[in-house]
mmCIF file of C-alpha atoms and ligand atoms in Angstrom:
data_model
loop_
_atom_site.group_PDB
_atom_site.id
_atom_site.type_symbol
_atom_site.label_atom_id
_atom_site.label_comp_id
_atom_site.label_asym_id
_atom_site.label_seq_id
_atom_site.Cartn_x
_atom_site.Cartn_y
_atom_site.Cartn_z
ATOM 1 C CA MET A 1 0.219 -0.033 -0.099
ATOM 2 C CA GLU A 2 1.234 3.565 -0.794
ATOM 3 C CA ASN A 3 3.118 5.510 2.030
ATOM 4 C CA LEU A 4 -0.006 7.119 3.664
ATOM 5 C CA ASP A 5 1.929 10.013 5.709
ATOM 6 C CA GLU A 6 3.240 11.066 2.154
ATOM 7 C CA LEU A 7 -0.272 10.653 0.791
ATOM 8 C CA ARG A 8 -1.804 12.832 3.742
ATOM 9 C CA GLU A 9 0.978 15.476 3.706
ATOM 10 C CA GLU A 10 0.620 15.669 -0.169
ATOM 11 C CA LEU A 11 -3.197 16.588 -0.153
ATOM 12 C CA LEU A 12 -3.094 18.643 2.824
ATOM 13 C CA SER A 13 -0.328 20.676 1.022
ATOM 14 C CA ALA A 14 -2.520 20.824 -2.004
ATOM 15 C CA VAL A 15 -5.468 21.856 0.042
ATOM 16 C CA ALA A 16 -3.705 24.978 1.801
ATOM 17 C CA ALA A 17 -2.323 25.961 -1.658
ATOM 18 C CA ALA A 18 -5.704 26.090 -2.905
ATOM 19 C CA ASP A 19 -6.608 29.634 -4.204
ATOM 20 C CA SER A 20 -10.211 29.526 -4.937
ATOM 21 C CA VAL A 21 -13.004 27.496 -4.229
ATOM 22 C CA ASP A 22 -13.135 25.414 -7.638
ATOM 23 C CA ALA A 23 -9.628 24.512 -7.374
ATOM 24 C CA LEU A 24 -10.713 23.006 -3.846
ATOM 25 C CA GLU A 25 -13.452 21.071 -5.613
ATOM 26 C CA SER A 26 -11.176 19.557 -7.719
ATOM 27 C CA ILE A 27 -8.539 18.450 -5.104
ATOM 28 C CA ARG A 28 -11.852 16.928 -2.884
ATOM 29 C CA VAL A 29 -13.001 14.830 -5.957
ATOM 30 C CA SER A 30 -9.515 13.805 -6.799
ATOM 31 C CA ALA A 31 -8.726 13.025 -3.005
ATOM 32 C CA LEU A 32 -12.269 11.833 -1.521
ATOM 33 C CA GLY A 33 -14.675 11.648 -4.993
ATOM 34 C CA ARG A 34 -16.321 7.884 -6.288
ATOM 35 C CA LYS A 35 -12.591 7.739 -7.900
ATOM 36 C CA GLY A 36 -10.595 9.263 -5.831
ATOM 37 C CA ARG A 37 -7.082 8.420 -4.415
ATOM 38 C CA VAL A 38 -8.337 7.806 -0.825
ATOM 39 C CA THR A 39 -11.740 6.023 -2.188
ATOM 40 C CA GLU A 40 -9.546 3.962 -4.297
ATOM 41 C CA LEU A 41 -7.604 2.883 -1.440
ATOM 42 C CA MET A 42 -10.399 2.188 0.419
ATOM 43 C CA LYS A 43 -11.583 -0.116 -1.917
ATOM 44 C CA GLY A 44 -8.450 -2.271 -2.105
ATOM 45 C CA LEU A 45 -8.395 -3.004 1.725
ATOM 46 C CA GLY A 46 -11.319 -5.863 0.917
ATOM 47 C CA LYS A 47 -7.923 -7.901 -0.338
ATOM 48 C CA LEU A 48 -6.228 -7.824 2.786
ATOM 49 C CA ASP A 49 -6.612 -10.292 5.591
ATOM 50 C CA ALA A 50 -8.811 -9.033 8.740
ATOM 51 C CA ASP A 51 -5.955 -7.663 11.170
ATOM 52 C CA GLU A 52 -4.238 -6.198 8.408
ATOM 53 C CA ARG A 53 -7.584 -4.523 6.861
ATOM 54 C CA ARG A 54 -8.384 -3.135 10.736
ATOM 55 C CA VAL A 55 -4.870 -1.356 10.878
ATOM 56 C CA ALA A 56 -5.010 0.127 7.525
ATOM 57 C CA GLY A 57 -8.629 0.891 7.748
ATOM 58 C CA GLN A 58 -8.176 3.085 10.682
ATOM 59 C CA SER A 59 -4.812 4.926 9.158
ATOM 60 C CA LEU A 60 -6.860 5.422 5.903
ATOM 61 C CA ASN A 61 -9.677 6.914 7.590
ATOM 62 C CA ALA A 62 -7.621 9.127 10.090
ATOM 63 C CA VAL A 63 -6.258 10.317 6.432
ATOM 64 C CA LYS A 64 -9.562 11.080 5.120
ATOM 65 C CA THR A 65 -10.951 12.443 8.174
ATOM 66 C CA ALA A 66 -7.863 14.701 8.167
ATOM 67 C CA VAL A 67 -8.021 15.686 4.454
ATOM 68 C CA SER A 68 -11.857 16.938 4.608
ATOM 69 C CA ASP A 69 -11.367 18.451 7.672
ATOM 70 C CA ALA A 70 -8.509 20.690 6.360
ATOM 71 C CA ILE A 71 -10.890 21.087 3.116
ATOM 72 C CA ASP A 72 -13.872 22.648 5.250
ATOM 73 C CA ALA A 73 -11.510 24.745 7.097
ATOM 74 C CA ARG A 74 -10.134 26.014 3.850
ATOM 75 C CA GLN A 75 -13.393 26.282 2.179
ATOM 76 C CA GLY A 76 -14.679 28.954 5.112
ATOM 77 C CA GLY A 77 -11.558 31.398 4.415
ATOM 78 C CA LEU A 78 -11.920 31.115 0.746
ATOM 79 C CA ALA A 79 -15.628 31.989 0.984
ATOM 80 C CA ASP A 80 -15.032 35.245 3.593
ATOM 81 C CA ALA A 81 -12.054 36.042 1.098
ATOM 82 C CA ALA A 82 -14.866 35.840 -1.949
ATOM 83 C CA LEU A 83 -17.037 38.185 -0.155
ATOM 84 C CA GLU A 84 -14.413 40.812 0.906
ATOM 85 C CA SER A 85 -13.384 41.011 -2.327
ATOM 86 C CA GLU A 86 -16.721 41.309 -3.876
ATOM 87 C CA LEU A 87 -17.574 43.818 -1.185
ATOM 88 C CA ALA A 88 -14.097 45.974 -1.966
ATOM 89 C CA ALA A 89 -14.905 46.038 -5.435
ATOM 90 C CA GLU A 90 -18.518 46.924 -4.873
ATOM 91 C CA ARG A 91 -17.713 49.959 -2.769
ATOM 92 C CA VAL A 92 -19.724 53.225 -2.810
ATOM 93 C CA ASP A 93 -18.225 56.410 -1.940
ATOM 94 C CA ILE A 94 -21.445 57.902 -0.632
ATOM 95 C CA THR A 95 -19.320 60.968 0.543
ATOM 96 C CA LEU A 96 -19.791 62.220 -3.572
ATOM 97 C CA PRO A 97 -21.934 64.999 -3.843
ATOM 98 C CA VAL A 98 -25.318 63.989 -5.768
ATOM 99 C CA ARG A 99 -25.173 63.805 -9.167
ATOM 100 C CA SER A 100 -26.200 66.802 -11.230
ATOM 101 C CA GLU A 101 -28.311 65.224 -13.558
ATOM 102 C CA SER A 102 -30.664 64.239 -10.945
ATOM 103 C CA GLU A 103 -33.822 66.200 -11.634
ATOM 104 C CA GLY A 104 -36.377 64.678 -9.631
ATOM 105 C CA ARG A 105 -37.877 67.172 -7.246
ATOM 106 C CA LEU A 106 -39.957 66.942 -3.836
ATOM 107 C CA HIS A 107 -43.484 68.201 -4.098
ATOM 108 C CA PRO A 108 -43.589 71.334 -1.820
ATOM 109 C CA ILE A 109 -46.759 69.396 0.068
ATOM 110 C CA SER A 110 -44.212 66.355 1.108
ATOM 111 C CA GLN A 111 -41.651 69.103 1.926
ATOM 112 C CA THR A 112 -43.912 70.638 4.257
ATOM 113 C CA PHE A 113 -45.094 67.629 5.820
ATOM 114 C CA ASP A 114 -41.234 66.262 6.519
ATOM 115 C CA GLU A 115 -40.672 69.958 8.226
ATOM 116 C CA ILE A 116 -43.675 69.771 10.099
ATOM 117 C CA ILE A 117 -42.916 66.185 10.961
ATOM 118 C CA ALA A 118 -39.063 67.237 12.063
ATOM 119 C CA ILE A 119 -40.270 70.198 14.266
ATOM 120 C CA PHE A 120 -42.940 68.209 16.336
ATOM 121 C CA GLY A 121 -40.807 65.384 15.953
ATOM 122 C CA GLU A 122 -38.313 67.401 18.156
ATOM 123 C CA MET A 123 -41.083 68.356 20.851
ATOM 124 C CA GLY A 124 -41.847 64.701 21.293
ATOM 125 C CA PHE A 125 -44.938 64.312 18.987
ATOM 126 C CA SER A 126 -45.034 60.901 17.041
ATOM 127 C CA VAL A 127 -46.950 60.513 13.448
ATOM 128 C CA ALA A 128 -50.250 58.958 13.549
ATOM 129 C CA GLU A 129 -52.271 57.826 10.642
ATOM 130 C CA GLY A 130 -55.677 56.898 10.047
ATOM 131 C CA PRO A 131 -57.805 55.990 6.774
ATOM 132 C CA ASP A 132 -59.092 58.024 4.062
ATOM 133 C CA ILE A 133 -62.368 56.383 4.012
ATOM 134 C CA GLU A 134 -64.203 57.135 7.483
ATOM 135 C CA ASP A 135 -67.502 55.956 9.194
ATOM 136 C CA ASP A 136 -69.478 58.441 10.585
ATOM 137 C CA PHE A 137 -68.666 57.734 14.251
ATOM 138 C CA HIS A 138 -65.133 58.637 13.620
ATOM 139 C CA ASN A 139 -65.735 61.687 11.146
ATOM 140 C CA PHE A 140 -68.465 63.049 13.225
ATOM 141 C CA THR A 141 -70.384 61.715 16.073
ATOM 142 C CA ALA A 142 -67.428 60.797 18.078
ATOM 143 C CA LEU A 143 -65.915 64.554 17.806
ATOM 144 C CA ASN A 144 -69.353 65.807 19.216
ATOM 145 C CA ILE A 145 -70.914 66.302 16.206
ATOM 146 C CA PRO A 146 -74.149 63.964 16.429
ATOM 147 C CA PRO A 147 -76.186 63.838 13.305
ATOM 148 C CA GLU A 148 -78.482 66.550 12.363
ATOM 149 C CA HIS A 149 -75.825 68.917 14.117
ATOM 150 C CA PRO A 150 -75.423 72.149 12.003
ATOM 151 C CA ALA A 151 -71.623 71.350 12.133
ATOM 152 C CA ARG A 152 -72.127 68.693 9.585
ATOM 153 C CA GLN A 153 -73.313 71.357 7.298
ATOM 154 C CA MET A 154 -69.636 73.162 7.650
ATOM 155 C CA HIS A 155 -68.139 70.162 5.600
ATOM 156 C CA ASP A 156 -69.375 69.843 2.505
ATOM 157 C CA THR A 157 -68.928 65.816 2.968
ATOM 158 C CA PHE A 158 -68.389 63.288 0.284
ATOM 159 C CA TYR A 159 -70.851 60.348 1.123
ATOM 160 C CA LEU A 160 -70.025 56.601 -0.456
ATOM 161 C CA PRO A 161 -72.810 54.388 -1.068
ATOM 162 C CA GLU A 162 -74.267 52.591 1.474
ATOM 163 C CA GLY A 163 -72.231 49.480 3.102
ATOM 164 C CA PRO A 164 -73.996 46.660 4.454
ATOM 165 C CA ASP A 165 -74.343 47.935 7.877
ATOM 166 C CA GLY A 166 -76.815 50.245 5.969
ATOM 167 C CA GLU A 167 -74.426 53.611 6.882
ATOM 168 C CA ARG A 168 -72.523 55.819 4.424
ATOM 169 C CA PRO A 169 -69.004 55.629 4.535
ATOM 170 C CA VAL A 170 -67.333 59.306 3.925
ATOM 171 C CA LEU A 171 -63.915 60.650 2.495
ATOM 172 C CA ARG A 172 -62.844 62.088 5.634
ATOM 173 C CA THR A 173 -63.187 65.724 6.009
ATOM 174 C CA HIS A 174 -60.814 66.597 8.509
ATOM 175 C CA THR A 175 -58.004 64.608 10.110
ATOM 176 C CA SER A 176 -59.525 64.774 13.235
ATOM 177 C CA PRO A 177 -60.721 61.200 12.869
ATOM 178 C CA VAL A 178 -57.260 60.215 13.785
ATOM 179 C CA GLN A 179 -57.495 62.034 17.339
ATOM 180 C CA VAL A 180 -60.019 59.507 17.885
ATOM 181 C CA ARG A 181 -58.260 56.292 16.783
ATOM 182 C CA THR A 182 -55.410 57.403 18.969
ATOM 183 C CA MET A 183 -57.690 58.160 21.817
ATOM 184 C CA GLN A 184 -59.289 54.545 21.462
ATOM 185 C CA THR A 185 -56.110 52.580 21.296
ATOM 186 C CA VAL A 186 -53.393 54.468 23.025
ATOM 187 C CA THR A 187 -53.542 54.944 26.787
ATOM 188 C CA PRO A 188 -52.026 58.422 27.592
ATOM 189 C CA PRO A 189 -50.198 60.470 28.272
ATOM 190 C CA LEU A 190 -50.057 61.025 24.349
ATOM 191 C CA ARG A 191 -48.465 63.443 21.990
ATOM 192 C CA ILE A 192 -49.014 63.026 18.263
ATOM 193 C CA ILE A 193 -49.475 64.532 14.889
ATOM 194 C CA ALA A 194 -51.680 63.495 12.109
ATOM 195 C CA PRO A 195 -50.694 64.467 8.807
ATOM 196 C CA GLY A 196 -52.976 63.461 5.868
ATOM 197 C CA ARG A 197 -55.054 63.837 2.756
ATOM 198 C CA THR A 198 -58.790 65.376 3.534
ATOM 199 C CA TYR A 199 -61.859 65.809 1.296
ATOM 200 C CA ARG A 200 -64.493 68.212 0.893
ATOM 201 C CA CYS A 201 -66.941 68.901 -2.121
ATOM 202 C CA ASP A 202 -66.012 72.001 -2.889
ATOM 203 C CA SER A 203 -64.062 73.642 -5.716
ATOM 204 C CA ASP A 204 -62.773 77.533 -6.520
ATOM 205 C CA MET A 205 -59.919 79.724 -6.510
ATOM 206 C CA THR A 206 -59.168 78.764 -2.727
ATOM 207 C CA HIS A 207 -60.844 75.161 -2.294
ATOM 208 C CA THR A 208 -59.922 71.905 -3.891
ATOM 209 C CA PRO A 209 -61.787 68.828 -3.371
ATOM 210 C CA MET A 210 -58.577 67.030 -2.011
ATOM 211 C CA PHE A 211 -56.419 68.710 0.012
ATOM 212 C CA HIS A 212 -54.236 68.309 3.209
ATOM 213 C CA GLN A 213 -53.967 68.908 6.730
ATOM 214 C CA VAL A 214 -52.273 67.988 10.103
ATOM 215 C CA GLU A 215 -53.790 67.563 13.312
ATOM 216 C CA GLY A 216 -52.382 67.801 16.418
ATOM 217 C CA LEU A 217 -52.958 65.871 19.893
ATOM 218 C CA VAL A 218 -51.897 66.105 23.307
ATOM 219 C CA ILE A 219 -53.479 64.419 26.131
ATOM 220 C CA ASP A 220 -52.099 63.880 29.626
ATOM 221 C CA LYS A 221 -53.097 65.010 33.045
ATOM 222 C CA THR A 222 -51.924 68.628 33.342
ATOM 223 C CA SER A 223 -51.744 70.107 29.916
ATOM 224 C CA HIS A 224 -53.544 73.487 29.243
ATOM 225 C CA MET A 225 -54.143 76.074 27.245
ATOM 226 C CA GLY A 226 -50.981 77.724 28.378
ATOM 227 C CA HIS A 227 -48.997 74.883 26.636
ATOM 228 C CA LEU A 228 -51.163 74.792 23.729
ATOM 229 C CA LYS A 229 -50.141 78.585 23.115
ATOM 230 C CA GLY A 230 -46.708 78.072 23.919
ATOM 231 C CA CYS A 231 -46.254 75.048 21.796
ATOM 232 C CA LEU A 232 -47.986 76.764 18.751
ATOM 233 C CA ILE A 233 -46.048 79.736 18.888
ATOM 234 C CA GLU A 234 -42.875 77.668 18.967
ATOM 235 C CA PHE A 235 -44.073 76.091 16.075
ATOM 236 C CA CYS A 236 -44.713 78.899 14.171
ATOM 237 C CA ARG A 237 -41.163 80.354 14.534
ATOM 238 C CA ALA A 238 -39.625 77.532 13.541
ATOM 239 C CA TYR A 239 -41.638 76.574 10.689
ATOM 240 C CA PHE A 240 -41.573 79.995 9.274
ATOM 241 C CA GLU A 241 -37.733 80.583 10.507
ATOM 242 C CA VAL A 242 -38.560 83.917 11.599
ATOM 243 C CA PRO A 243 -37.290 84.492 14.941
ATOM 244 C CA ASP A 244 -40.169 87.053 15.968
ATOM 245 C CA VAL A 245 -43.638 85.961 15.026
ATOM 246 C CA PRO A 246 -46.218 87.445 16.869
ATOM 247 C CA ALA A 247 -49.339 85.352 17.875
ATOM 248 C CA ARG A 248 -52.818 86.028 19.070
ATOM 249 C CA PHE A 249 -55.695 83.830 19.586
ATOM 250 C CA ARG A 250 -59.120 84.606 18.898
ATOM 251 C CA PRO A 251 -62.214 82.632 20.532
ATOM 252 C CA SER A 252 -63.631 80.524 17.830
ATOM 253 C CA TYR A 253 -65.973 77.366 17.635
ATOM 254 C CA PHE A 254 -65.344 73.750 17.205
ATOM 255 C CA PRO A 255 -67.652 71.192 18.371
ATOM 256 C CA PHE A 256 -64.433 69.211 19.362
ATOM 257 C CA THR A 257 -62.738 71.315 21.715
ATOM 258 C CA GLU A 258 -63.781 73.805 24.714
ATOM 259 C CA PRO A 259 -62.581 76.519 24.798
ATOM 260 C CA SER A 260 -61.710 76.945 20.983
ATOM 261 C CA ALA A 261 -59.733 79.188 19.215
ATOM 262 C CA GLU A 262 -58.428 80.481 16.079
ATOM 263 C CA MET A 263 -54.379 81.301 15.779
ATOM 264 C CA ASP A 264 -53.162 84.200 14.000
ATOM 265 C CA ILE A 265 -49.835 85.496 13.266
ATOM 266 C CA GLY A 266 -48.202 88.896 12.738
ATOM 267 C CA CYS A 267 -47.358 89.645 8.894
ATOM 268 C CA SER A 268 -46.916 92.833 6.730
ATOM 269 C CA ARG A 269 -47.740 93.611 3.413
ATOM 270 C CA SER A 270 -46.139 96.087 1.335
ATOM 271 C CA GLY A 271 -46.248 96.347 -2.526
ATOM 272 C CA GLY A 272 -48.255 93.453 -2.647
ATOM 273 C CA GLU A 273 -45.818 91.458 -0.935
ATOM 274 C CA LEU A 274 -46.487 89.358 2.299
ATOM 275 C CA LYS A 275 -43.826 88.970 4.812
ATOM 276 C CA ILE A 276 -44.693 86.719 8.102
ATOM 277 C CA GLY A 277 -43.139 88.130 10.881
ATOM 278 C CA ALA A 278 -44.005 91.510 13.310
ATOM 279 C CA GLY A 279 -46.305 93.683 11.248
ATOM 280 C CA ASP A 280 -49.269 95.587 11.081
ATOM 281 C CA ASP A 281 -51.510 92.680 9.850
ATOM 282 C CA TRP A 282 -52.522 89.716 10.862
ATOM 283 C CA LEU A 283 -53.033 85.879 9.260
ATOM 284 C CA GLU A 284 -54.977 83.200 10.349
ATOM 285 C CA ILE A 285 -53.330 80.028 10.058
ATOM 286 C CA LEU A 286 -54.904 77.238 12.299
ATOM 287 C CA GLY A 287 -57.746 76.057 14.622
ATOM 288 C CA CYS A 288 -57.197 74.876 17.924
ATOM 289 C CA GLY A 289 -58.599 74.392 21.326
ATOM 290 C CA MET A 290 -58.741 72.161 24.679
ATOM 291 C CA VAL A 291 -60.197 68.712 23.654
ATOM 292 C CA HIS A 292 -63.953 68.720 24.514
ATOM 293 C CA PRO A 293 -64.520 66.427 27.752
ATOM 294 C CA LYS A 294 -67.430 64.810 25.638
ATOM 295 C CA VAL A 295 -64.888 64.085 23.057
ATOM 296 C CA LEU A 296 -62.743 62.154 25.506
ATOM 297 C CA ALA A 297 -65.381 60.346 26.727
ATOM 298 C CA ALA A 298 -66.991 59.147 23.527
ATOM 299 C CA CYS A 299 -63.201 57.652 22.840
ATOM 300 C CA GLY A 300 -63.117 55.956 26.415
ATOM 301 C CA ILE A 301 -60.459 58.193 28.215
ATOM 302 C CA ASP A 302 -61.986 59.646 31.468
ATOM 303 C CA PRO A 303 -62.378 63.612 31.431
ATOM 304 C CA ASN A 304 -62.327 64.007 35.206
ATOM 305 C CA GLU A 305 -58.816 62.517 34.969
ATOM 306 C CA TYR A 306 -57.383 63.091 31.552
ATOM 307 C CA GLN A 307 -57.180 66.684 29.610
ATOM 308 C CA GLY A 308 -55.322 68.081 26.531
ATOM 309 C CA PHE A 309 -55.429 69.831 23.453
ATOM 310 C CA ALA A 310 -55.855 69.697 19.767
ATOM 311 C CA PHE A 311 -55.300 71.727 16.443
ATOM 312 C CA GLY A 312 -55.383 71.341 12.853
ATOM 313 C CA MET A 313 -54.123 73.344 9.810
ATOM 314 C CA GLY A 314 -54.322 73.431 6.253
ATOM 315 C CA ILE A 315 -51.027 72.233 4.744
ATOM 316 C CA GLU A 316 -51.099 73.996 1.338
ATOM 317 C CA ARG A 317 -51.842 76.877 2.960
ATOM 318 C CA ILE A 318 -48.950 77.175 5.047
ATOM 319 C CA ALA A 319 -46.948 75.818 2.156
ATOM 320 C CA MET A 320 -48.351 78.828 0.003
ATOM 321 C CA LEU A 321 -47.590 81.340 2.756
ATOM 322 C CA LYS A 322 -43.758 80.133 3.467
ATOM 323 C CA TYR A 323 -42.827 79.581 -0.177
ATOM 324 C CA GLY A 324 -44.757 82.453 -1.886
ATOM 325 C CA ILE A 325 -46.857 80.283 -4.049
ATOM 326 C CA PRO A 326 -49.918 82.204 -5.194
ATOM 327 C CA ASP A 327 -52.525 79.854 -6.620
ATOM 328 C CA LEU A 328 -53.612 76.598 -4.377
ATOM 329 C CA ARG A 329 -54.720 74.719 -7.484
ATOM 330 C CA THR A 330 -51.272 74.556 -9.333
ATOM 331 C CA PHE A 331 -50.268 72.369 -6.745
ATOM 332 C CA PHE A 332 -52.461 69.393 -8.087
ATOM 333 C CA ASP A 333 -51.673 70.423 -11.735
ATOM 334 C CA ALA A 334 -48.970 68.028 -12.352
ATOM 335 C CA ASP A 335 -46.987 70.467 -14.322
ATOM 336 C CA MET A 336 -43.570 69.719 -14.725
ATOM 337 C CA ARG A 337 -42.354 72.951 -15.049
ATOM 338 C CA TRP A 338 -44.121 74.339 -11.751
ATOM 339 C CA LEU A 339 -42.350 71.714 -9.685
ATOM 340 C CA ARG A 340 -39.130 72.197 -11.207
ATOM 341 C CA HIS A 341 -39.442 75.958 -10.032
ATOM 342 C CA TYR A 342 -41.249 75.148 -6.637
ATOM 343 C CA GLY A 343 -39.811 71.638 -5.770
ATOM 344 C CA PHE A 344 -37.567 70.623 -3.467
ATOM 345 C CA VAL A 345 -34.070 68.433 -3.661
ATOM 346 C CA PRO A 346 -35.033 65.025 -2.255
ATOM 347 C CA LEU A 347 -31.620 64.764 -0.072
ATOM 348 C CA GLU A 348 -31.872 67.998 1.240
ATOM 349 C CA VAL A 349 -33.921 66.341 4.314
ATOM 350 C CA PRO A 350 -35.342 69.138 6.456
ATOM 351 C CA THR A 351 -33.593 69.052 10.292
ATOM 352 C CA LEU A 352 -33.771 71.694 12.951
ATOM 353 C CA LEU A 353 -30.264 71.262 13.564
ATOM 354 C CA ARG A 354 -29.128 71.783 9.773
ATOM 355 C CA GLY A 355 -32.184 74.203 8.887
ATOM 356 C CA LEU A 356 -35.542 73.114 7.677
ATOM 357 C CA THR A 357 -35.010 74.821 3.933
ATOM 358 C CA PRO A 358 -31.862 74.676 1.776
HETATM 359 N N1 LIG B 401 -60.677 69.683 12.331
HETATM 360 C C1 LIG B 401 -60.752 71.377 12.344
HETATM 361 C C2 LIG B 401 -61.037 71.701 10.682
HETATM 362 O O1 LIG B 401 -60.673 70.717 10.082
HETATM 363 C C3 LIG B 401 -59.578 71.666 12.812
HETATM 364 C C4 LIG B 401 -59.190 71.613 14.117
HETATM 365 C C5 LIG B 401 -58.641 70.340 14.312
HETATM 366 C C6 LIG B 401 -59.844 72.616 14.989
HETATM 367 C C7 LIG B 401 -58.144 70.121 16.037
HETATM 368 C C8 LIG B 401 -59.415 72.292 16.292
HETATM 369 C C9 LIG B 401 -58.939 71.218 16.904
HETATM 370 O O2 LIG B 401 -61.663 72.472 10.306
#
């Protein structure tokens, strides 16, 4: 029989020298495969007598094990090395500037949402969402707008065909139903904003049937009107990027808040140009108030224990004010020239630290 020590050394050094997974595989086949050298020697064992066979068999097995272990170990090393070199070849330099030919632009609505989320995110609000198609309960009744309530006429509602329960679903007329859904599922304290699409059957210079709102809701045991004011004034400063934004809160009415207010911010108009900040004029920008105890109760929250505030504003409106976009309807024209002019570079993500707008 062949000298097994020599055979083992020869095979092991071939394994050590293999420089690819393929080369290793052909060594495995030539040594341990069906016609491999070790396998052939195994077949020869049958010709030996019993004692010799036992001794030679053990030695052969030891060679086989040593070679196959070495192959396994080498295989792992080679696979790692192959992955390393693949990764090195595919390296991407993420510090390179954006390629100038990228023409895509973010719509001002998306940009405004990102800015609002950045600001309220910093104040500890999280983002909540709800469906565009709502039921009567979430859009109206739970918000203290029972059937026949005159406030229903304030919303020119799109009704959908009657469902199996005999009720007509609606396209949500405001983002306030997301308040309801949040209060029903989250145990206070809670602090959310709900940005999204809203719908009203209305179309003229200043109204489109689909538009966007952001809703805010804070519920805990102590938040009061002072917190509401501070929170919204801070928001306006950050959003309009003007350090001095005078604000006033005018008493108003919403069925779901008590007391209710509309917030105005200071502005000036000279030569047909509107400027946000200290000036001689006021501009209404949002509705707000303390959540009505009946709304808390309808959502399963004890009004004797909890209280809080809510606000809602129109996204198109505050985007038009900040970016000087004169015509609401152009938001929905899908005109590339408009988007190239008013759009935003997608990788310039708004953050408070770096500035909201480039
Ligand atoms: N949902 C109101 C609207 O669409 C806005 C609002 C929200 C007012 C929350 C007060 C509190 O007109």
